[in-house]
Short mmCIF file of C-alpha atoms and ligand atoms in Angstrom, two decimals:
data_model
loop_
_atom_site.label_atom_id
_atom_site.label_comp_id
_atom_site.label_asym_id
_atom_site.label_seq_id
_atom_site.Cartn_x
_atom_site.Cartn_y
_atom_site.Cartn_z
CA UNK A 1 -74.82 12.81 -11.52
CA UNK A 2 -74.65 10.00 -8.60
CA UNK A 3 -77.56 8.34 -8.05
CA UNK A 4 -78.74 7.27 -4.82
CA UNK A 5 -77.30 3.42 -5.39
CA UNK A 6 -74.05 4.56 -6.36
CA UNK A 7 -73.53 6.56 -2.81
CA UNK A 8 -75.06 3.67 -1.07
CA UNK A 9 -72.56 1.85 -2.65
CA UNK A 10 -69.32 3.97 -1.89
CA UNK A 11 -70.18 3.88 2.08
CA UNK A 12 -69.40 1.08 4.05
CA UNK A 13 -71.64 -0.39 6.56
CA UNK A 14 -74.96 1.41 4.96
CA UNK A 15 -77.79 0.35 5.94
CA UNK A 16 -80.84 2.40 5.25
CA UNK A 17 -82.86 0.58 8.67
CA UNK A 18 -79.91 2.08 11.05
CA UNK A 19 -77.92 5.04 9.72
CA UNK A 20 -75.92 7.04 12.01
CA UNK A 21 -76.48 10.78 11.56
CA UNK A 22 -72.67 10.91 10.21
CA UNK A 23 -73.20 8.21 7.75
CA UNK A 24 -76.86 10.46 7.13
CA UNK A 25 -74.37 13.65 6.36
CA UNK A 26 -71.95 11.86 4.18
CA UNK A 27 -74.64 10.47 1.83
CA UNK A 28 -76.10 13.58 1.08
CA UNK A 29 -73.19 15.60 1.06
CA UNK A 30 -72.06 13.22 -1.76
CA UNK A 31 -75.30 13.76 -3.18
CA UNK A 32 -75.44 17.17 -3.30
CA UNK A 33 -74.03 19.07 -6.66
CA UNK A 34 -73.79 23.20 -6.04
CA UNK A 35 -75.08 24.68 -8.14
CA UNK A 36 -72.95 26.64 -10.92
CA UNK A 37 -75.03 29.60 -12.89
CA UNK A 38 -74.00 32.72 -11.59
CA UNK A 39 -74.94 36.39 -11.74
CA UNK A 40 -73.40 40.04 -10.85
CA UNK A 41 -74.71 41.57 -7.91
CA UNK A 42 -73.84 44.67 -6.38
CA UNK A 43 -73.09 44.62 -2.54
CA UNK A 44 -76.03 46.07 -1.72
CA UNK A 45 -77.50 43.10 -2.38
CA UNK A 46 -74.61 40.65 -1.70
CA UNK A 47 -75.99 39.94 1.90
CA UNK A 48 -76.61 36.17 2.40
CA UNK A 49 -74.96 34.98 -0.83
CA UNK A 50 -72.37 32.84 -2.08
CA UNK A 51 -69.06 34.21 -3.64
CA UNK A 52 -68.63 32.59 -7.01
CA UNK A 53 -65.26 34.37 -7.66
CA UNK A 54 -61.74 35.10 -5.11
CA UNK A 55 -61.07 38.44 -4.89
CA UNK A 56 -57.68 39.74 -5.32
CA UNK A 57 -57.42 43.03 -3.33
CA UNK A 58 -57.06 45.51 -6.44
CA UNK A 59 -55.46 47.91 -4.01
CA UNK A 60 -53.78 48.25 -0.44
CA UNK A 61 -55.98 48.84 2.83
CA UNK A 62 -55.25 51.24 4.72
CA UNK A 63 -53.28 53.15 1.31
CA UNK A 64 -50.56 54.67 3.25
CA UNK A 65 -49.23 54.74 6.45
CA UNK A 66 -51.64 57.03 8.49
CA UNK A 67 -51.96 57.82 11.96
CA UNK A 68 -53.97 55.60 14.91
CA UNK A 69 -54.77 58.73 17.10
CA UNK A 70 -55.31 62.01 17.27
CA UNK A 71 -51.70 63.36 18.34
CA UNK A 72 -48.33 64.45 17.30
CA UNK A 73 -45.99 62.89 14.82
CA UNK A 74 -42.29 63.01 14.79
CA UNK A 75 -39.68 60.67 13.34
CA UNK A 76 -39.05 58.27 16.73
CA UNK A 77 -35.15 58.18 16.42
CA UNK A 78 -34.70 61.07 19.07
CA UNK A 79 -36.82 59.34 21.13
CA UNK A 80 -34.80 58.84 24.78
CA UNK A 81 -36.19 56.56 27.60
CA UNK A 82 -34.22 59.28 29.88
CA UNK A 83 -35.37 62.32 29.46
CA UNK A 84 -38.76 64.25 27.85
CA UNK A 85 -38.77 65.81 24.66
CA UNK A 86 -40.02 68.97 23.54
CA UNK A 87 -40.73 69.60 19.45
CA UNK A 88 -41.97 72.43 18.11
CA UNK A 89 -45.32 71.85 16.49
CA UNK A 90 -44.44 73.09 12.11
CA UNK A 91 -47.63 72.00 10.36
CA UNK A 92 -51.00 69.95 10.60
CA UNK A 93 -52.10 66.78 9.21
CA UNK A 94 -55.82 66.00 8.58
CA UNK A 95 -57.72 62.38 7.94
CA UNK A 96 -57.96 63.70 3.81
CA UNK A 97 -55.48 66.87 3.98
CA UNK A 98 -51.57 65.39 3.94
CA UNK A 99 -49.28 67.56 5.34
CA UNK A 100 -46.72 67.46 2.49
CA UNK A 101 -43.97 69.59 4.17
CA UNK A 102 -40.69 68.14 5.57
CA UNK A 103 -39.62 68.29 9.38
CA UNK A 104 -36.43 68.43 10.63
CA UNK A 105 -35.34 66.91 13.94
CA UNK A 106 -36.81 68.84 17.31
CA UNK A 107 -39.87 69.16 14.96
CA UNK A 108 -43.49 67.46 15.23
CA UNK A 109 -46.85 67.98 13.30
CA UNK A 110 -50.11 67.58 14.57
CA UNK A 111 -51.94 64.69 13.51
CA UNK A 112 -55.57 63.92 13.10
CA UNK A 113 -56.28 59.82 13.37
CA UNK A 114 -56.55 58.53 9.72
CA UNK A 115 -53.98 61.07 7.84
CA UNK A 116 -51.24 60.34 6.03
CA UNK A 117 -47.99 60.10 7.86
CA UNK A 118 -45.92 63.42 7.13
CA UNK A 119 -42.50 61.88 5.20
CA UNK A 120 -40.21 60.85 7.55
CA UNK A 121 -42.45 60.08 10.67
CA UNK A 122 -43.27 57.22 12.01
CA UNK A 123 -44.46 57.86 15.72
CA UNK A 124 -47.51 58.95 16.67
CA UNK A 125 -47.63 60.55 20.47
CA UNK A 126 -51.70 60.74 21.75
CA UNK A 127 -52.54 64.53 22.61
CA UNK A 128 -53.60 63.21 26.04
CA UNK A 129 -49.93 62.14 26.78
CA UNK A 130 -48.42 65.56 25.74
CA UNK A 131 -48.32 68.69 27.27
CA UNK A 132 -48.20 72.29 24.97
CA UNK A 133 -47.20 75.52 25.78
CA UNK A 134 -46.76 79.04 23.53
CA UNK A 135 -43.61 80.24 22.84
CA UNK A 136 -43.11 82.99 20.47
CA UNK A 137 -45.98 82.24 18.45
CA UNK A 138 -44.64 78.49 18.42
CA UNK A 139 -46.68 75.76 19.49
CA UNK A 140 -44.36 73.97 21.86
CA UNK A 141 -45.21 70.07 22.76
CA UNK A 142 -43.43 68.08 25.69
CA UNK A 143 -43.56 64.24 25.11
CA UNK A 144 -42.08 62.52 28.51
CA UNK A 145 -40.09 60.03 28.28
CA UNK A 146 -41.35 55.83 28.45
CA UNK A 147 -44.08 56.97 26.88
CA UNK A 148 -43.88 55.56 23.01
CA UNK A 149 -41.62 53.61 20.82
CA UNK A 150 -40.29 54.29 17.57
CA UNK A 151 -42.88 53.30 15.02
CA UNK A 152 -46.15 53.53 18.20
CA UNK A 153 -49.69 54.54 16.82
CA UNK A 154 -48.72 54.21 13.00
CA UNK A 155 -50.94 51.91 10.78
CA UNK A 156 -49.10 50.74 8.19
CA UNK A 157 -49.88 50.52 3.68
CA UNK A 158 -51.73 47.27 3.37
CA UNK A 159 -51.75 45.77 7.23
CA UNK A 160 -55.49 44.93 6.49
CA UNK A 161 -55.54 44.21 3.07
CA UNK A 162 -52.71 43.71 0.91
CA UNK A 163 -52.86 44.59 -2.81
CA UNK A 164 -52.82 41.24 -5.00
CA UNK A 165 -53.36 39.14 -2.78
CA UNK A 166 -56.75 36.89 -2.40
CA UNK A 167 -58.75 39.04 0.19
CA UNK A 168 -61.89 36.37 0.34
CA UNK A 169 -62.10 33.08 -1.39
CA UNK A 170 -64.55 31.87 -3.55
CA UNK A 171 -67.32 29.95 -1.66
CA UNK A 172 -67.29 32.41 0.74
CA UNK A 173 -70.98 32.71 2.73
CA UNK A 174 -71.44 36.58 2.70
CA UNK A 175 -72.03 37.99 5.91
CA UNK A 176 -72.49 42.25 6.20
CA UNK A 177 -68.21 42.14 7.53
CA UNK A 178 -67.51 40.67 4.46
CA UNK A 179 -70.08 42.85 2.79
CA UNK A 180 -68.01 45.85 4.33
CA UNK A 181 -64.58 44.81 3.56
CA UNK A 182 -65.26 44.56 -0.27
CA UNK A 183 -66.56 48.38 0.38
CA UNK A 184 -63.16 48.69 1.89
CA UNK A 185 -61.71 47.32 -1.46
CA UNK A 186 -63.71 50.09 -3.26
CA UNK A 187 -65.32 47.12 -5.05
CA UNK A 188 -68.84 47.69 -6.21
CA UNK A 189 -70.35 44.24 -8.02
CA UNK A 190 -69.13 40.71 -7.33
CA UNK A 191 -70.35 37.32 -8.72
CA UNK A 192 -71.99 35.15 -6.87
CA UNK A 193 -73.71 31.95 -7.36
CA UNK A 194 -77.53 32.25 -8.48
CA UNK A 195 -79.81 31.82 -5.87
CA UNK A 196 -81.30 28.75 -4.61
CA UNK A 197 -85.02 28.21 -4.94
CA UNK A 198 -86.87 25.75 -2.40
CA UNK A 199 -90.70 24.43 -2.54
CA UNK A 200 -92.08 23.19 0.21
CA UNK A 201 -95.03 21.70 1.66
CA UNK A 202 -96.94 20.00 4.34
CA UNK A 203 -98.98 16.33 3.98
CA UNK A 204 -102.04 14.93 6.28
CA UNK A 205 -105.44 14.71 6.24
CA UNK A 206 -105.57 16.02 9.25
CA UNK A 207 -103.54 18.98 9.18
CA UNK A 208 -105.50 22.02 8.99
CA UNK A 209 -104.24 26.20 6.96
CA UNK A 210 -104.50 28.95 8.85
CA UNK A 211 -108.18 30.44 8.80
CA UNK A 212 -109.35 26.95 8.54
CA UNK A 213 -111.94 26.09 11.48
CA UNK A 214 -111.04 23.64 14.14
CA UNK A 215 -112.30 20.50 14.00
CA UNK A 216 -112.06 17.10 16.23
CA UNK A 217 -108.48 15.17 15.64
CA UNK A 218 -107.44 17.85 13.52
CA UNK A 219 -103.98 20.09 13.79
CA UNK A 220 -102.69 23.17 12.30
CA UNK A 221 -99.79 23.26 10.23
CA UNK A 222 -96.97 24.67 12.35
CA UNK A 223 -94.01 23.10 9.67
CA UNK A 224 -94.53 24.97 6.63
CA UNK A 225 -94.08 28.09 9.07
CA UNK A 226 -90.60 26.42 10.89
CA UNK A 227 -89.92 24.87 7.69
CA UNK A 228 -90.54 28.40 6.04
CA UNK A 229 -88.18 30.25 8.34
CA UNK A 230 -84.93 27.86 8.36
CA UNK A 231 -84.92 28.85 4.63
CA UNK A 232 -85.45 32.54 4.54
CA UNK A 233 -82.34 32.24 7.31
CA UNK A 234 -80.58 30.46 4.86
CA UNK A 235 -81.14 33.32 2.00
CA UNK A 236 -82.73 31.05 -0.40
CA UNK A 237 -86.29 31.87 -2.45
CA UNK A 238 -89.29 30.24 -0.86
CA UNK A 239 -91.90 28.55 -3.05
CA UNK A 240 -94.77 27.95 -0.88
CA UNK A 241 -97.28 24.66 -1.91
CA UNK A 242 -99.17 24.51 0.92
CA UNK A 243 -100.64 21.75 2.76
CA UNK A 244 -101.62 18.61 0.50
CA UNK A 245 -103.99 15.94 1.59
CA UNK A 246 -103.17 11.77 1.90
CA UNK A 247 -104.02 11.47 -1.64
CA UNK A 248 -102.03 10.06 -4.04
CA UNK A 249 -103.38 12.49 -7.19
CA UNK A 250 -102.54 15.76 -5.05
CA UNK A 251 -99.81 14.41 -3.79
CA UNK A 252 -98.50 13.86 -7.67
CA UNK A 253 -99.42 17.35 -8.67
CA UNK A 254 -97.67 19.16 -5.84
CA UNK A 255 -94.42 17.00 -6.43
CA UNK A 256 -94.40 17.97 -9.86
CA UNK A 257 -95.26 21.51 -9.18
CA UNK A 258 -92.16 21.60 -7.17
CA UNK A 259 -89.69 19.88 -9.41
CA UNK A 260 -90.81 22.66 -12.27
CA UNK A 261 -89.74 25.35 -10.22
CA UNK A 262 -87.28 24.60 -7.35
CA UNK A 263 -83.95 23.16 -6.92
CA UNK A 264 -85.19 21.02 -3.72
CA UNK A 265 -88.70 20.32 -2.44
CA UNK A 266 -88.98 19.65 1.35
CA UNK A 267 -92.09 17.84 2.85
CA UNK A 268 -92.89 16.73 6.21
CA UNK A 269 -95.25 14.08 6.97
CA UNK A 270 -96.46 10.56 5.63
CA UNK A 271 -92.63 9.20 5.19
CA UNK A 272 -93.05 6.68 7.90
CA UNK A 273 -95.23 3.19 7.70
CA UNK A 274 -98.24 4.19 8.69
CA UNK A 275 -101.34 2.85 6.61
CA UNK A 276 -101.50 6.80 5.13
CA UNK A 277 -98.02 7.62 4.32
CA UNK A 278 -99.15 8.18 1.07
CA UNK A 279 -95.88 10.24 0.73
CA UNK A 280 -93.22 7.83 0.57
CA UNK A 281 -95.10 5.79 -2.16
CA UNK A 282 -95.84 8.92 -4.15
CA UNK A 283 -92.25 9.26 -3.57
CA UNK A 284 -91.09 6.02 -4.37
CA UNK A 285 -93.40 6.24 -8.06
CA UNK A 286 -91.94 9.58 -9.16
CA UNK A 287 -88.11 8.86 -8.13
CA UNK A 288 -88.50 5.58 -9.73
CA UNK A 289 -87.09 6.27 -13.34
CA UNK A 290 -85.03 9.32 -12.14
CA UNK A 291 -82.10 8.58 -9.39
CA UNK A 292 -84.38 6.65 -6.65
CA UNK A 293 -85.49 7.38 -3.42
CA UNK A 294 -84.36 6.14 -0.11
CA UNK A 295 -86.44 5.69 2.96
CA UNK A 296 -84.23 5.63 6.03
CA UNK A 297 -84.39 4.95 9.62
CA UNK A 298 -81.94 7.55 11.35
CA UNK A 299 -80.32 6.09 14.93
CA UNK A 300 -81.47 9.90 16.29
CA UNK A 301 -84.11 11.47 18.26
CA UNK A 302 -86.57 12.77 17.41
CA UNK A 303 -86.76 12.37 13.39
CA UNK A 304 -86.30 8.85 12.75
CA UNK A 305 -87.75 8.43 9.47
CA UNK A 306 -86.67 10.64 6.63
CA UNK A 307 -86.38 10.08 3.22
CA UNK A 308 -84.35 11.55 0.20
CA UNK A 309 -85.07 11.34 -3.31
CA UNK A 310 -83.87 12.91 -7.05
CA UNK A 311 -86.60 13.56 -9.43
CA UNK A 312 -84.91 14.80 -13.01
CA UNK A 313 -86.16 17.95 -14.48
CA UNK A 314 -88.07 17.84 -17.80
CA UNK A 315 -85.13 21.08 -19.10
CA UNK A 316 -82.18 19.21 -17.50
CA UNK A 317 -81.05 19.15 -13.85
CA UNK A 318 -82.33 18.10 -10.90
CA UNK A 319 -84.46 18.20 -7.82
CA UNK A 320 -83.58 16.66 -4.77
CA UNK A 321 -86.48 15.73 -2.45
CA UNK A 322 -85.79 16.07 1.52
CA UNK A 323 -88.98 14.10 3.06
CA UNK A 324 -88.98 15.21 6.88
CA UNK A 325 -90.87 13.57 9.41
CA UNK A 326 -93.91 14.87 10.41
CA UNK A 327 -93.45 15.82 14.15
CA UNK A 328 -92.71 19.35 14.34
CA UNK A 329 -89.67 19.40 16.21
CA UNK A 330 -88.35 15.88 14.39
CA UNK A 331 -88.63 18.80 11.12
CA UNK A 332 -86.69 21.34 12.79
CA UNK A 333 -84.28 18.56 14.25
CA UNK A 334 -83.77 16.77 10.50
CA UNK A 335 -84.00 20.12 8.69
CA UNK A 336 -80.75 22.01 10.89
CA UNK A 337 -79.33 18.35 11.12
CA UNK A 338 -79.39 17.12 7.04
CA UNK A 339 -81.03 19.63 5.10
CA UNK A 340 -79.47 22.90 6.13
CA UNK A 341 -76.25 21.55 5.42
CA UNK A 342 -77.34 20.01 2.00
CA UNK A 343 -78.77 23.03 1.06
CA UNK A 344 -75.61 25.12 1.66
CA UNK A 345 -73.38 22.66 -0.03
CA UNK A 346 -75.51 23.31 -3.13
CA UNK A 347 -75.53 27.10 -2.65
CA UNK A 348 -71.76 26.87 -3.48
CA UNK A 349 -70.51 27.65 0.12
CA UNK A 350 -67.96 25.94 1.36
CA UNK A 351 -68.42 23.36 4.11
CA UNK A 352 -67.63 24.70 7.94
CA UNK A 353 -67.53 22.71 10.48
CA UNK A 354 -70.57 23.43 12.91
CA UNK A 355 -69.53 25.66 15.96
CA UNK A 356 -71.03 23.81 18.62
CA UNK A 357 -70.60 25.96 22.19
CA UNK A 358 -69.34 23.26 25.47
CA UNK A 359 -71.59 24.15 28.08
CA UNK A 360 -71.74 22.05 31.53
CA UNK A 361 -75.36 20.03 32.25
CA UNK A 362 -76.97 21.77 34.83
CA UNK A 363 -78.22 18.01 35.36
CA UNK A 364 -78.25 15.00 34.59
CA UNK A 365 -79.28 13.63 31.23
CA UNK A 366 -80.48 10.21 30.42
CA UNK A 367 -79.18 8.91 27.31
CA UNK A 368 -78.98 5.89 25.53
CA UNK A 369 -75.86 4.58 23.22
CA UNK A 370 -76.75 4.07 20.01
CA UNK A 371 -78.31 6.66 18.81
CA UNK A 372 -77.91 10.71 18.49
CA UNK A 373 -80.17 12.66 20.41
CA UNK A 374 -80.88 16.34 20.38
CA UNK A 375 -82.63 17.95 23.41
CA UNK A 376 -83.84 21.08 23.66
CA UNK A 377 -82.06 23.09 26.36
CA UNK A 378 -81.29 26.89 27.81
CA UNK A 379 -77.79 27.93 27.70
CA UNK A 380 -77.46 30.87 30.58
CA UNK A 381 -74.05 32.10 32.10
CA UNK A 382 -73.84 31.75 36.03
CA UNK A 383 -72.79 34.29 38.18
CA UNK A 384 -69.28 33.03 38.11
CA UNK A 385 -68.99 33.28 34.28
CA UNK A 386 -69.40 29.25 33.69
CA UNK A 387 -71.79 28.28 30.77
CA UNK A 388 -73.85 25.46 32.09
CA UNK A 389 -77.29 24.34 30.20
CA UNK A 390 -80.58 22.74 31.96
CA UNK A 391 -83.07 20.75 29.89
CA UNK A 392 -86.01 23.10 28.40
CA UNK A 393 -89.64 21.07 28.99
CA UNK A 394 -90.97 18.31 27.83
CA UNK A 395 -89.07 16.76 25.29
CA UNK A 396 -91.65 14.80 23.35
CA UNK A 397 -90.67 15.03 19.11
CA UNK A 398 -94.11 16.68 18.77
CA UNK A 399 -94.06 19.32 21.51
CA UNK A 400 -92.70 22.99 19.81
CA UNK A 401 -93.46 24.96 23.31
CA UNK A 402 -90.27 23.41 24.46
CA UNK A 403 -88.32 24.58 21.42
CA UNK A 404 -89.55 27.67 22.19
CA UNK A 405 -88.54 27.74 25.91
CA UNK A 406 -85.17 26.50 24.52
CA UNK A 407 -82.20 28.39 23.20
CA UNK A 408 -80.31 25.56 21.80
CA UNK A 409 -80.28 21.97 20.85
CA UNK A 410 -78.05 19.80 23.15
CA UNK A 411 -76.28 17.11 21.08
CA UNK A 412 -75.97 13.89 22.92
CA UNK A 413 -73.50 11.86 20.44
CA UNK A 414 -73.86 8.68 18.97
CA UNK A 415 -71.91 6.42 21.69
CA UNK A 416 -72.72 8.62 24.40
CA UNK A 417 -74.28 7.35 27.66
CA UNK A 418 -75.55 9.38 30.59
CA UNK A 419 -74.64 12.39 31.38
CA UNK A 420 -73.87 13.92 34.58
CA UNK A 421 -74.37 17.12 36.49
CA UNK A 422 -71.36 19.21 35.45
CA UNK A 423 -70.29 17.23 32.75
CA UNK A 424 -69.71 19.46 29.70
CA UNK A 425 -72.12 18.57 26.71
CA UNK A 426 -72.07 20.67 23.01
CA UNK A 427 -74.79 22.51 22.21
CA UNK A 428 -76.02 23.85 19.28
CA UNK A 429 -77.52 27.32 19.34
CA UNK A 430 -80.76 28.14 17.88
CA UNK A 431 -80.07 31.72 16.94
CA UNK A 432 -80.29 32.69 13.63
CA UNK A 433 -80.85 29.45 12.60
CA UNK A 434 -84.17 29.39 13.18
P1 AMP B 501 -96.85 11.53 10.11
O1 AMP B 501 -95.42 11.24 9.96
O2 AMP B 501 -97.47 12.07 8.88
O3 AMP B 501 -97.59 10.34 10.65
O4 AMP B 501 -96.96 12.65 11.22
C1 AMP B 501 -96.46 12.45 12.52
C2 AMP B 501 -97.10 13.42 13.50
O5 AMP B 501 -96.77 14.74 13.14
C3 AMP B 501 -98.64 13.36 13.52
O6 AMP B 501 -99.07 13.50 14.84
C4 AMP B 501 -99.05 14.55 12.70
O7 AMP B 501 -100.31 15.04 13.04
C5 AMP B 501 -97.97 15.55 13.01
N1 AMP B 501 -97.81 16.48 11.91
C6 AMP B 501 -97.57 16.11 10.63
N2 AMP B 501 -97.50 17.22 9.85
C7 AMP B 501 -97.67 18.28 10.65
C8 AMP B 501 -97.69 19.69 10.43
N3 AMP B 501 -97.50 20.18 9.22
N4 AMP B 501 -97.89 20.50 11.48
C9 AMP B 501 -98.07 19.99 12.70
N5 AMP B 501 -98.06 18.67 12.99
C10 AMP B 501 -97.87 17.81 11.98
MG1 MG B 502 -99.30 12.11 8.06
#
């Protein structure tokens, strides 16, 4: 288990008064163990978790060659670009019911979509391109000519899944499509990494529950609700500790409340050097003897001043300790920024690259090099199909209305300067995330 030294150590240039938010992301991500206890679930209850196994397709998707469309079947060797064809229609195939007769050439069979290919067909004709007539008591069908090739409107054995093969790969973040392609797999449990379980609270004298009465220079506590949501969107069991006062004691007891139970503990508040940031020196005691704490200054805006910490559990294992700044939107910021991907590292998923959407500035931006900045902004589509994004309100670190009017978090890179009108810009969006 690395402690906090030994990454400091491996990465060049660190210096905890002026981390970039890359150098931020590579310390923790070579912090962060997943975990590695698993359990069965079915898929009912797969949603949101981690695949702890591959899975090798135990069978072929679709089974056998089967029909795209409701039509009629015929082997597509007599198939002429000059001149129509007209089959005689010897048998039906339904999605379920094969048709297990043989035809013989000037012979088609009438196909639902989904059934089995007769033997000896491969070329599906849609209904709508046909015409029929009675002859006798025959069905007749006339297919003109241009219409199909050999081999049109068949789906083949195994063109979605092949048997043997690995169908998803360990690591895998389950969303409901992959949810519905084990289904497809006729797969009913799967293993997957135990879940993750996060405590989390809020610090201040000042910062006031819900139900509490107002009172002069006093705040509610909007972070343990943000805070509260980023993790239920990240499927991982919530351990609520409410809000704790600048006081060392309680400050103590909640810390060690949350190492008992939870694989991380996230606070926000009291990590900067105000006279009561009682936090980072409760911090600083209680990492002492177990893998350290670090108190950094992140070249970013908002959420400067974060700090990270490893507290040892009494039964073995750890707890890391993500303390967020207290500004509501520096806690978003940090949390989708550092702990989100922290957090899924040590879920067992493997690491993607975030999609970021390029979206042109609808204005002008002021930036400064130097640092990474993240502005809240609205993503919209113009009437000509371009994505362009204007700023969202006042983009003070404390103000959440702006998140709010927001749809996504422009990222201004580290060397970036000023940006101007119509310059694309990425932008991370908000949804689901938050
Ligand atoms: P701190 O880092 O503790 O000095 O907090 C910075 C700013 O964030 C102060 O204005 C706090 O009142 C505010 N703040 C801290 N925690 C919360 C919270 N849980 N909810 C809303 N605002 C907060
Ligand atoms: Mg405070």
């Amino acid at each position: 288990m690395p402690t906090l030294d030994d990454i400091a150590a491996q990465l060049q240039g660190y210096d905890p008064q002026a981390l970039s938010v890359d150098q931020v992301q590579e310390f923790l991500s070579r912090l962060v163990q997943p975990v590695v206890a698993t359990e069965a679930v079915g898929l009912v209850s797969a949603l949101g978790r981690v695949l702890a196994q591959d899975i090798i397709s135990p069978l072929n998707v679709p089974p056998h060659d089967n029909s795209a469309m409701d039509g009629f079947a015929f082997d597509g060797r007599q198939l002429s670009s000059a001149t129509a064809l007209q089959f005689k229609v010897v048998g039906t195939a339904l999605a379920g019911k094969a048709w297990a007769g043989q035809c013989r050439a000037g012979e088609c069979v009438r196909i639902m979509t989904g059934a089995v290919m007769p033997q000896g067909l491969d070329t599906v004709i849609p209904q709508e391109m046909t015409t029929s007539t009675q002859s006798d008591g025959d069905m007749l069908v006339t297919i003109p000519p241009d219409r199909v090739r050999p081999g049109d409107n068949r789906r083949l054995m195994g063109e979605d899944l092949r048997q043997g093969e690995v169908s998803l790969s360990k690591g895998e973040l389950l969303t409901g499509t992959h949810v519905g392609l084990l289904a497809s797999l006729g797969i009913e449990t799967i293993s997957v990494y135990r879940r993750l379980k996060v405590a989390y609270f809020s610090t201040g004298d000042e910062i006031l529950s819900l139900g509490d009465s107002p009172r002069e220079g006093a705040v509610y506590d909007s972070n343990r609700y943000t805070v509260h949501g980023m993790l239920v969107r990240l499927g991982v069991d919530v351990v609520d500790l409410g809000v704790v006062r600048d006081d060392p004691a309680r400050l103590q007891d909640a810390f060690s409340q949350g190492a008992e139970a939870a694989d991380a503990i996230i606070t926000s508040g009291g990590v900067s050097v105000g006279e009561a940031d009682h936090t980072r020196q409760m911090m600083k005691q209680i990492c002492a003897e177990s893998g350290g704490v670090a108190f950094w200054r992140i070249a970013m805006r908002p959420g400067r001043p974060m700090a990270v910490g490893q507290l040892s559990r009494p039964g073995g294992g750890r707890t890391l300790l993500f303390g967020l700044p207290g500004n509501p939107v520096a806690v978003m910021v940090t949390f989708l920024a550092f702990v989100r991907p922290a957090l899924l590292q040590m879920m067992g998923a493997r690491p993607k690259p975030a999609v970021l959407l390029k979206a042109l500035a609808a204005q002008p931006i002021r930036k400064k090099p130097g640092r990474t900045e993240y502005q809240r902004g609205w993503v919209f589509c113009t009437p000509e199909g371009e994505l362009q994004v204007r700023m969202a309100g006042n983009q003070g670190s404390g103000v959440l209305s702006s998140m709010v009017q927001g749809n996504g978090l422009v990222v201004l890179r580290h060397d970036q300067g000023d940006v101007a009108a119509g310059d694309p810009v990425d932008v991370m969006m908000l949804d689901g995330l938050v």
